[in-house]
């Protein structure tokens, strides 16, 4: 058997026999016997290698059986021949690769009569022109086993060229162990080779691949998607060429907080040598370009890296047609239904491909009932066209469309992947003329939210972000009006700029009432590294009132920050020693905070237990304080992988009137956390209603009640129930009992889009979207006759989460769609009866029963329209419950809602 000629040797000088070549590698070296000649694959002269090739793809949810999967297989025969070898070096080769007898079929052979390929020939499935392009030969220039250049014909369909690239990339390998960077269809990737006696294993680090592909994800890990990708190719080598190649690429993903949303793509390639026969003679010449021109002048060098293509949607509705078909689901009365959110998500996806003019046409033609929902969708699309359209449509100089402007701004605040363009637009609006003072305040608050999101995404040095920081900090420093100070503090509460902490400390310690409280609650949102010893010194001064008298709300917030951020032994001891010296309700509140830390095993619990070993801090006098204020933390859900908690703390004045109630919901996954919601109701200066004496430091407070909310880590603009005594009396006399809405709308909370270039040449897409229709409202009710007050906070939420995985070859597509939906409600009611002292307080936190529905749809579809679909549905009912609070509350509720005795008399007396 003849081997290759030696470097520079032609046929006239003869050939080495293989046994001679074998001798040049010592037997103990763990490498290939062929490494004397080449570092990669090498073909023999004048031989035609005949192989079979197949690539297949499967989609499932990661735990399905083969018969449950969807996917397809493309197979062919492959001819490979050496056309040219550089006379100056064996490792410089030009090879020709030709696909023949291409076929497309199901991977799942059990499909039978339902197979979309049954009775269809390859030209019908792939298309005549596509098939011709696929079967045209391609050229591969290899140097040292690596692709130097890939040659094909101009104007071939991109999707077809990608399939050819996928096959050609399999011929790039090296026959020795090591780690290197390679450029193939997946991009520029880090690869590791493991060489064995008769095989090579190539492991490609897919997360290292540099390739231009669109995509984005939600920065917060709780709402984000985790993915894992692996690629392993095994080469079996004989006679310096492959006898078999097996490649497997797997992409798996899952939604972090909901394990039912998962998916997996398995892509395989298989190449096997069947036989060799006499092939074309080697072409002579020193320049490869001349050789290629001689083969066919129409060949052109193109990148081996996979290129982007978009499949044409046949028979798809226009944007206007889509809107007209779904607008009935987005009527205000239908927003509590899952169908509304499902259609909202689908329309957002369509809007992302729409032009500005199309969007503007729909906005201008819609009526006021559906417009707010349309504004939610257009803003959530987060494209340049959708932003331009909505900014053209809204007139911020007018106060006649405040609802639409507010919906736009809140949708900006919840944006999953905001960009500099959006922030720049809001800065421009803030600097311009705005008709409504509430909208001006909201613009600044949302600017703060966008600054934080862009900084989290490594965009802190963007020009617009730098300008926004100066606007917030400069505005806060120079603010003269109380309203402006409040606005910039709320913006900073969203932005959480480290450089804003000195200003916050100044306002927390020297500010009055509401401003001081807002500054301390802003500090409360900063992470542990920012609560330095200097910050804690100021907070200790506030709590212990070293320099001036502070309101209870400010002092308790300062204490909470200290206790939640690695408190020292002396800090804890001083706080505990203060209990007993505080106003009665504050005593009870601080005692509840400490007990909650111990019961819930919070990080500070260890140091608190150490301090309590001292009798001076832990005694009956201190821990037997009576009152109605309380703090309680509990679990909504707890699993090995995630935790959901709620906390409810409520502080009363000494006269029994609410000062502050604070309801929080947090979601944790590992070390990542999300402040899902916070609803705070504050009241002050209401003692005159019941002729009671105000507490120390609160004698001159104006009558006020309002509500503030945080939703998905975004602080919203607070709303006011009443401000001033006259406003209070008019509201009481005209009160209807209807709640005031804090936030209402459709929100896109989960947004993950990923386009994958599979090494087989196929294109995959992963889309995960989560939307909700939300309505958070609150109310305060007073009855002077019954000497009773009620506070209500109501959360109504409808959630839909969808995922869609597709693998597209342009002529056949496979997809897996899953969705989960629920409609839930959470209500907090606080009832206070102040006809006696100690007054009676009952707190209730109820979760409504909720339907929980899951859907799965798998499909295979030809570009000609023929398809296979499999659908499944699962539904259950999650029972409602009343969340447990502390035992004292349960005992009090039994008194407040004691059963009334039945009257046995049927007469008047």
mmCIF file of N, CA and C in Angstrom, residues 60-151:
data_model
loop_
_atom_site.group_PDB
_atom_site.id
_atom_site.type_symbol
_atom_site.label_atom_id
_atom_site.label_comp_id
_atom_site.label_asym_id
_atom_site.label_seq_id
_atom_site.Cartn_x
_atom_site.Cartn_y
_atom_site.Cartn_z
ATOM 1 N N UNK A 60 -36.952 18.484 23.518
ATOM 2 C CA UNK A 60 -37.844 17.996 24.569
ATOM 3 C C UNK A 60 -37.660 18.868 25.803
ATOM 4 N N UNK A 61 -38.314 18.507 26.895
ATOM 5 C CA UNK A 61 -38.236 19.298 28.124
ATOM 6 C C UNK A 61 -37.160 18.783 29.071
ATOM 7 N N UNK A 62 -36.314 17.915 28.551
ATOM 8 C CA UNK A 62 -35.185 17.454 29.346
ATOM 9 C C UNK A 62 -35.402 16.148 30.059
ATOM 10 N N UNK A 63 -36.627 15.611 30.009
ATOM 11 C CA UNK A 63 -36.875 14.356 30.727
ATOM 12 C C UNK A 63 -37.845 13.450 29.978
ATOM 13 N N UNK A 64 -38.046 13.755 28.700
ATOM 14 C CA UNK A 64 -39.012 12.984 27.931
ATOM 15 C C UNK A 64 -38.412 11.734 27.322
ATOM 16 N N UNK A 65 -39.273 10.829 26.860
ATOM 17 C CA UNK A 65 -38.837 9.630 26.160
ATOM 18 C C UNK A 65 -38.684 9.978 24.683
ATOM 19 N N UNK A 66 -37.953 9.113 23.972
ATOM 20 C CA UNK A 66 -37.682 9.377 22.565
ATOM 21 C C UNK A 66 -38.958 9.583 21.768
ATOM 22 N N UNK A 67 -39.988 8.779 22.080
ATOM 23 C CA UNK A 67 -41.221 8.890 21.307
ATOM 24 C C UNK A 67 -41.963 10.194 21.569
ATOM 25 N N UNK A 68 -41.592 10.896 22.648
ATOM 26 C CA UNK A 68 -42.231 12.176 22.950
ATOM 27 C C UNK A 68 -41.516 13.354 22.304
ATOM 28 N N UNK A 69 -40.331 13.117 21.734
ATOM 29 C CA UNK A 69 -39.541 14.203 21.169
ATOM 30 C C UNK A 69 -40.049 14.616 19.801
ATOM 31 N N UNK A 70 -39.679 15.827 19.411
ATOM 32 C CA UNK A 70 -39.884 16.259 18.033
ATOM 33 C C UNK A 70 -38.529 16.631 17.456
ATOM 34 N N UNK A 71 -38.409 16.521 16.148
ATOM 35 C CA UNK A 71 -37.146 16.837 15.494
ATOM 36 C C UNK A 71 -37.106 16.222 14.113
ATOM 37 N N UNK A 72 -35.936 16.269 13.494
ATOM 38 C CA UNK A 72 -35.803 15.708 12.149
ATOM 39 C C UNK A 72 -34.342 15.370 11.885
ATOM 40 N N UNK A 73 -34.131 14.583 10.809
ATOM 41 C CA UNK A 73 -32.781 14.155 10.435
ATOM 42 C C UNK A 73 -32.547 14.482 8.962
ATOM 43 N N UNK A 74 -31.385 15.073 8.686
ATOM 44 C CA UNK A 74 -30.948 15.298 7.301
ATOM 45 C C UNK A 74 -29.776 14.356 7.059
ATOM 46 N N UNK A 75 -29.877 13.519 6.016
ATOM 47 C CA UNK A 75 -28.816 12.545 5.746
ATOM 48 C C UNK A 75 -28.390 12.627 4.287
ATOM 49 N N UNK A 76 -27.181 12.159 4.034
ATOM 50 C CA UNK A 76 -26.678 12.170 2.649
ATOM 51 C C UNK A 76 -25.452 11.275 2.545
ATOM 52 N N UNK A 77 -25.071 10.977 1.313
ATOM 53 C CA UNK A 77 -23.753 10.417 1.038
ATOM 54 C C UNK A 77 -22.803 11.587 0.828
ATOM 55 N N UNK A 78 -21.534 11.360 1.131
ATOM 56 C CA UNK A 78 -20.544 12.433 0.991
ATOM 57 C C UNK A 78 -19.309 11.882 0.281
ATOM 58 N N UNK A 79 -18.863 12.601 -0.753
ATOM 59 C CA UNK A 79 -17.613 12.274 -1.443
ATOM 60 C C UNK A 79 -16.566 13.307 -1.054
ATOM 61 N N UNK A 80 -15.365 12.818 -0.671
ATOM 62 C CA UNK A 80 -14.273 13.713 -0.289
ATOM 63 C C UNK A 80 -13.034 13.312 -1.079
ATOM 64 N N UNK A 81 -12.387 14.311 -1.674
ATOM 65 C CA UNK A 81 -11.188 14.034 -2.471
ATOM 66 C C UNK A 81 -10.160 15.128 -2.246
ATOM 67 N N UNK A 82 -8.880 14.736 -2.300
ATOM 68 C CA UNK A 82 -7.789 15.698 -2.218
ATOM 69 C C UNK A 82 -7.526 16.247 -3.611
ATOM 70 N N UNK A 83 -7.626 17.580 -3.799
ATOM 71 C CA UNK A 83 -7.396 18.196 -5.111
ATOM 72 C C UNK A 83 -5.964 18.686 -5.254
ATOM 73 N N UNK A 84 -5.387 19.134 -4.120
ATOM 74 C CA UNK A 84 -4.062 19.756 -4.206
ATOM 75 C C UNK A 84 -3.368 19.670 -2.865
ATOM 76 N N UNK A 85 -2.042 19.452 -2.935
ATOM 77 C CA UNK A 85 -1.228 19.524 -1.744
ATOM 78 C C UNK A 85 -0.043 20.434 -2.053
ATOM 79 N N UNK A 86 0.237 21.316 -1.120
ATOM 80 C CA UNK A 86 1.349 22.251 -1.314
ATOM 81 C C UNK A 86 2.647 21.461 -1.437
ATOM 82 N N UNK A 87 3.379 21.636 -2.534
ATOM 83 C CA UNK A 87 4.641 20.880 -2.695
ATOM 84 C C UNK A 87 5.677 21.238 -1.641
ATOM 85 N N UNK A 88 5.469 22.387 -0.959
ATOM 86 C CA UNK A 88 6.431 22.797 0.065
ATOM 87 C C UNK A 88 6.030 22.356 1.471
ATOM 88 N N UNK A 89 4.919 21.659 1.613
ATOM 89 C CA UNK A 89 4.516 21.223 2.948
ATOM 90 C C UNK A 89 3.298 20.331 2.911
ATOM 91 N N UNK A 90 3.396 19.160 3.540
ATOM 92 C CA UNK A 90 2.302 18.188 3.549
ATOM 93 C C UNK A 90 1.037 18.743 4.196
ATOM 94 N N UNK A 91 1.209 19.638 5.181
ATOM 95 C CA UNK A 91 0.075 20.066 5.992
ATOM 96 C C UNK A 91 -0.747 21.172 5.351
ATOM 97 N N UNK A 92 -0.546 21.407 4.073
ATOM 98 C CA UNK A 92 -1.298 22.436 3.334
ATOM 99 C C UNK A 92 -2.048 21.727 2.214
ATOM 100 N N UNK A 93 -3.388 21.556 2.416
ATOM 101 C CA UNK A 93 -4.176 20.729 1.493
ATOM 102 C C UNK A 93 -5.452 21.454 1.055
ATOM 103 N N UNK A 94 -5.899 21.147 -0.137
ATOM 104 C CA UNK A 94 -7.204 21.622 -0.614
ATOM 105 C C UNK A 94 -8.053 20.392 -0.901
ATOM 106 N N UNK A 95 -9.183 20.283 -0.196
ATOM 107 C CA UNK A 95 -10.036 19.115 -0.390
ATOM 108 C C UNK A 95 -11.407 19.545 -0.910
ATOM 109 N N UNK A 96 -12.027 18.654 -1.622
ATOM 110 C CA UNK A 96 -13.370 18.900 -2.168
ATOM 111 C C UNK A 96 -14.361 17.988 -1.448
ATOM 112 N N UNK A 97 -15.483 18.582 -0.986
ATOM 113 C CA UNK A 97 -16.516 17.835 -0.264
ATOM 114 C C UNK A 97 -17.827 17.998 -1.016
ATOM 115 N N UNK A 98 -18.468 16.880 -1.320
ATOM 116 C CA UNK A 98 -19.722 16.927 -2.087
ATOM 117 C C UNK A 98 -20.782 16.093 -1.391
ATOM 118 N N UNK A 99 -21.946 16.704 -1.120
ATOM 119 C CA UNK A 99 -23.087 15.977 -0.547
ATOM 120 C C UNK A 99 -23.937 15.429 -1.693
ATOM 121 N N UNK A 100 -24.370 14.167 -1.562
ATOM 122 C CA UNK A 100 -25.172 13.524 -2.608
ATOM 123 C C UNK A 100 -26.338 12.775 -1.980
ATOM 124 N N UNK A 101 -27.371 12.569 -2.740
ATOM 125 C CA UNK A 101 -28.524 11.757 -2.294
ATOM 126 C C UNK A 101 -29.074 12.251 -0.953
ATOM 127 N N UNK A 102 -29.296 13.551 -0.871
ATOM 128 C CA UNK A 102 -29.774 14.152 0.382
ATOM 129 C C UNK A 102 -31.204 13.698 0.656
ATOM 130 N N UNK A 103 -31.479 13.401 1.931
ATOM 131 C CA UNK A 103 -32.823 12.970 2.341
ATOM 132 C C UNK A 103 -33.164 13.630 3.681
ATOM 133 N N UNK A 104 -34.455 13.827 3.926
ATOM 134 C CA UNK A 104 -34.927 14.382 5.204
ATOM 135 C C UNK A 104 -35.982 13.434 5.747
ATOM 136 N N UNK A 105 -35.894 13.109 7.049
ATOM 137 C CA UNK A 105 -36.827 12.158 7.636
ATOM 138 C C UNK A 105 -37.030 12.453 9.120
ATOM 139 N N UNK A 106 -37.976 11.766 9.714
ATOM 140 C CA UNK A 106 -38.202 11.877 11.155
ATOM 141 C C UNK A 106 -37.114 11.156 11.938
ATOM 142 N N UNK A 107 -36.734 11.703 13.063
ATOM 143 C CA UNK A 107 -35.868 10.968 13.991
ATOM 144 C C UNK A 107 -36.709 9.904 14.685
ATOM 145 N N UNK A 108 -37.921 10.294 15.024
ATOM 146 C CA UNK A 108 -38.860 9.384 15.678
ATOM 147 C C UNK A 108 -39.573 8.557 14.608
ATOM 148 N N UNK A 109 -39.125 7.320 14.453
ATOM 149 C CA UNK A 109 -39.668 6.461 13.404
ATOM 150 C C UNK A 109 -41.078 5.966 13.700
ATOM 151 N N UNK A 110 -41.556 6.205 14.935
ATOM 152 C CA UNK A 110 -42.896 5.754 15.308
ATOM 153 C C UNK A 110 -43.986 6.697 14.797
ATOM 154 N N UNK A 111 -43.575 7.765 14.119
ATOM 155 C CA UNK A 111 -44.548 8.744 13.655
ATOM 156 C C UNK A 111 -45.517 8.126 12.635
ATOM 157 N N UNK A 112 -45.018 7.204 11.835
ATOM 158 C CA UNK A 112 -45.875 6.468 10.889
ATOM 159 C C UNK A 112 -46.621 7.368 9.921
ATOM 160 N N UNK A 113 -47.947 7.184 9.862
ATOM 161 C CA UNK A 113 -48.781 7.946 8.930
ATOM 162 C C UNK A 113 -48.786 9.435 9.241
ATOM 163 N N UNK A 114 -48.461 9.779 10.476
ATOM 164 C CA UNK A 114 -48.474 11.200 10.870
ATOM 165 C C UNK A 114 -47.208 11.943 10.449
ATOM 166 N N UNK A 115 -46.240 11.203 9.877
ATOM 167 C CA UNK A 115 -44.986 11.835 9.481
ATOM 168 C C UNK A 115 -45.228 12.914 8.430
ATOM 169 N N UNK A 116 -44.641 14.085 8.652
ATOM 170 C CA UNK A 116 -44.827 15.180 7.690
ATOM 171 C C UNK A 116 -44.041 14.932 6.406
ATOM 172 N N UNK A 117 -43.099 13.941 6.439
ATOM 173 C CA UNK A 117 -42.275 13.663 5.264
ATOM 174 C C UNK A 117 -42.835 12.522 4.413
ATOM 175 N N UNK A 118 -43.863 11.865 4.922
ATOM 176 C CA UNK A 118 -44.396 10.685 4.221
ATOM 177 C C UNK A 118 -44.911 11.070 2.831
ATOM 178 N N UNK A 119 -44.425 10.324 1.833
ATOM 179 C CA UNK A 119 -44.892 10.537 0.474
ATOM 180 C C UNK A 119 -44.297 11.752 -0.216
ATOM 181 N N UNK A 120 -43.300 12.388 0.419
ATOM 182 C CA UNK A 120 -42.692 13.578 -0.175
ATOM 183 C C UNK A 120 -41.239 13.300 -0.535
ATOM 184 N N UNK A 121 -40.843 13.668 -1.740
ATOM 185 C CA UNK A 121 -39.468 13.477 -2.191
ATOM 186 C C UNK A 121 -38.606 14.629 -1.689
ATOM 187 N N UNK A 122 -37.263 14.441 -1.604
ATOM 188 C CA UNK A 122 -36.379 15.525 -1.153
ATOM 189 C C UNK A 122 -36.568 16.856 -1.888
ATOM 190 N N UNK A 123 -36.727 16.852 -3.233
ATOM 191 C CA UNK A 123 -36.947 18.160 -3.889
ATOM 192 C C UNK A 123 -38.218 18.863 -3.404
ATOM 193 N N UNK A 124 -39.246 18.087 -3.063
ATOM 194 C CA UNK A 124 -40.489 18.677 -2.559
ATOM 195 C C UNK A 124 -40.298 19.235 -1.147
ATOM 196 N N UNK A 125 -39.521 18.537 -0.334
ATOM 197 C CA UNK A 125 -39.309 18.956 1.054
ATOM 198 C C UNK A 125 -38.352 20.141 1.124
ATOM 199 N N UNK A 126 -37.198 19.975 0.467
ATOM 200 C CA UNK A 126 -36.127 20.972 0.583
ATOM 201 C C UNK A 126 -36.326 22.115 -0.403
ATOM 202 N N UNK A 127 -36.929 21.823 -1.524
ATOM 203 C CA UNK A 127 -37.044 22.808 -2.601
ATOM 204 C C UNK A 127 -35.991 22.515 -3.653
ATOM 205 N N UNK A 128 -36.366 22.605 -4.916
ATOM 206 C CA UNK A 128 -35.462 22.218 -6.001
ATOM 207 C C UNK A 128 -34.172 23.036 -6.004
ATOM 208 N N UNK A 129 -34.297 24.359 -5.863
ATOM 209 C CA UNK A 129 -33.107 25.217 -5.884
ATOM 210 C C UNK A 129 -32.234 24.994 -4.654
ATOM 211 N N UNK A 130 -32.875 24.829 -3.486
ATOM 212 C CA UNK A 130 -32.122 24.550 -2.259
ATOM 213 C C UNK A 130 -31.332 23.258 -2.367
ATOM 214 N N UNK A 131 -31.976 22.219 -2.944
ATOM 215 C CA UNK A 131 -31.334 20.912 -3.068
ATOM 216 C C UNK A 131 -30.142 20.986 -4.018
ATOM 217 N N UNK A 132 -30.300 21.711 -5.121
ATOM 218 C CA UNK A 132 -29.188 21.873 -6.066
ATOM 219 C C UNK A 132 -28.002 22.555 -5.386
ATOM 220 N N UNK A 133 -28.315 23.609 -4.592
ATOM 221 C CA UNK A 133 -27.249 24.341 -3.885
ATOM 222 C C UNK A 133 -26.569 23.453 -2.849
ATOM 223 N N UNK A 134 -27.356 22.638 -2.156
ATOM 224 C CA UNK A 134 -26.815 21.779 -1.106
ATOM 225 C C UNK A 134 -25.877 20.725 -1.684
ATOM 226 N N UNK A 135 -26.146 20.281 -2.917
ATOM 227 C CA UNK A 135 -25.372 19.203 -3.524
ATOM 228 C C UNK A 135 -24.242 19.710 -4.413
ATOM 229 N N UNK A 136 -24.068 21.039 -4.486
ATOM 230 C CA UNK A 136 -22.902 21.577 -5.189
ATOM 231 C C UNK A 136 -21.660 21.353 -4.340
ATOM 232 N N UNK A 137 -20.533 20.974 -4.950
ATOM 233 C CA UNK A 137 -19.313 20.722 -4.161
ATOM 234 C C UNK A 137 -18.822 21.997 -3.462
ATOM 235 N N UNK A 138 -18.170 21.809 -2.331
ATOM 236 C CA UNK A 138 -17.512 22.914 -1.613
ATOM 237 C C UNK A 138 -16.050 22.557 -1.446
ATOM 238 N N UNK A 139 -15.218 23.581 -1.291
ATOM 239 C CA UNK A 139 -13.787 23.380 -1.142
ATOM 240 C C UNK A 139 -13.349 23.831 0.240
ATOM 241 N N UNK A 140 -12.380 23.096 0.799
ATOM 242 C CA UNK A 140 -11.885 23.405 2.133
ATOM 243 C C UNK A 140 -10.364 23.441 2.079
ATOM 244 N N UNK A 141 -9.802 24.600 2.415
ATOM 245 C CA UNK A 141 -8.344 24.744 2.442
ATOM 246 C C UNK A 141 -7.886 24.538 3.877
ATOM 247 N N UNK A 142 -7.134 23.450 4.112
ATOM 248 C CA UNK A 142 -6.673 23.092 5.452
ATOM 249 C C UNK A 142 -5.166 23.291 5.561
ATOM 250 N N UNK A 143 -4.729 23.954 6.634
ATOM 251 C CA UNK A 143 -3.305 24.069 6.947
ATOM 252 C C UNK A 143 -3.110 23.578 8.374
ATOM 253 N N UNK A 144 -2.254 22.581 8.535
ATOM 254 C CA UNK A 144 -2.047 21.943 9.846
ATOM 255 C C UNK A 144 -3.365 21.462 10.448
ATOM 256 N N UNK A 145 -4.257 20.995 9.608
ATOM 257 C CA UNK A 145 -5.522 20.438 10.077
ATOM 258 C C UNK A 145 -6.593 21.473 10.392
ATOM 259 N N UNK A 146 -6.245 22.773 10.264
ATOM 260 C CA UNK A 146 -7.196 23.832 10.605
ATOM 261 C C UNK A 146 -7.680 24.535 9.334
ATOM 262 N N UNK A 147 -8.930 25.021 9.368
ATOM 263 C CA UNK A 147 -9.534 25.649 8.193
ATOM 264 C C UNK A 147 -8.886 27.001 7.939
ATOM 265 N N UNK A 148 -8.259 27.117 6.792
ATOM 266 C CA UNK A 148 -7.700 28.400 6.360
ATOM 267 C C UNK A 148 -8.757 29.191 5.592
ATOM 268 N N UNK A 149 -9.496 28.465 4.714
ATOM 269 C CA UNK A 149 -10.538 29.137 3.931
ATOM 270 C C UNK A 149 -11.597 28.127 3.518
ATOM 271 N N UNK A 150 -12.820 28.642 3.390
ATOM 272 C CA UNK A 150 -13.952 27.813 2.963
ATOM 273 C C UNK A 150 -14.495 28.433 1.679
ATOM 274 N N UNK A 151 -14.662 27.587 0.639
ATOM 275 C CA UNK A 151 -15.090 28.096 -0.666
ATOM 276 C C UNK A 151 -16.425 27.483 -1.064
#
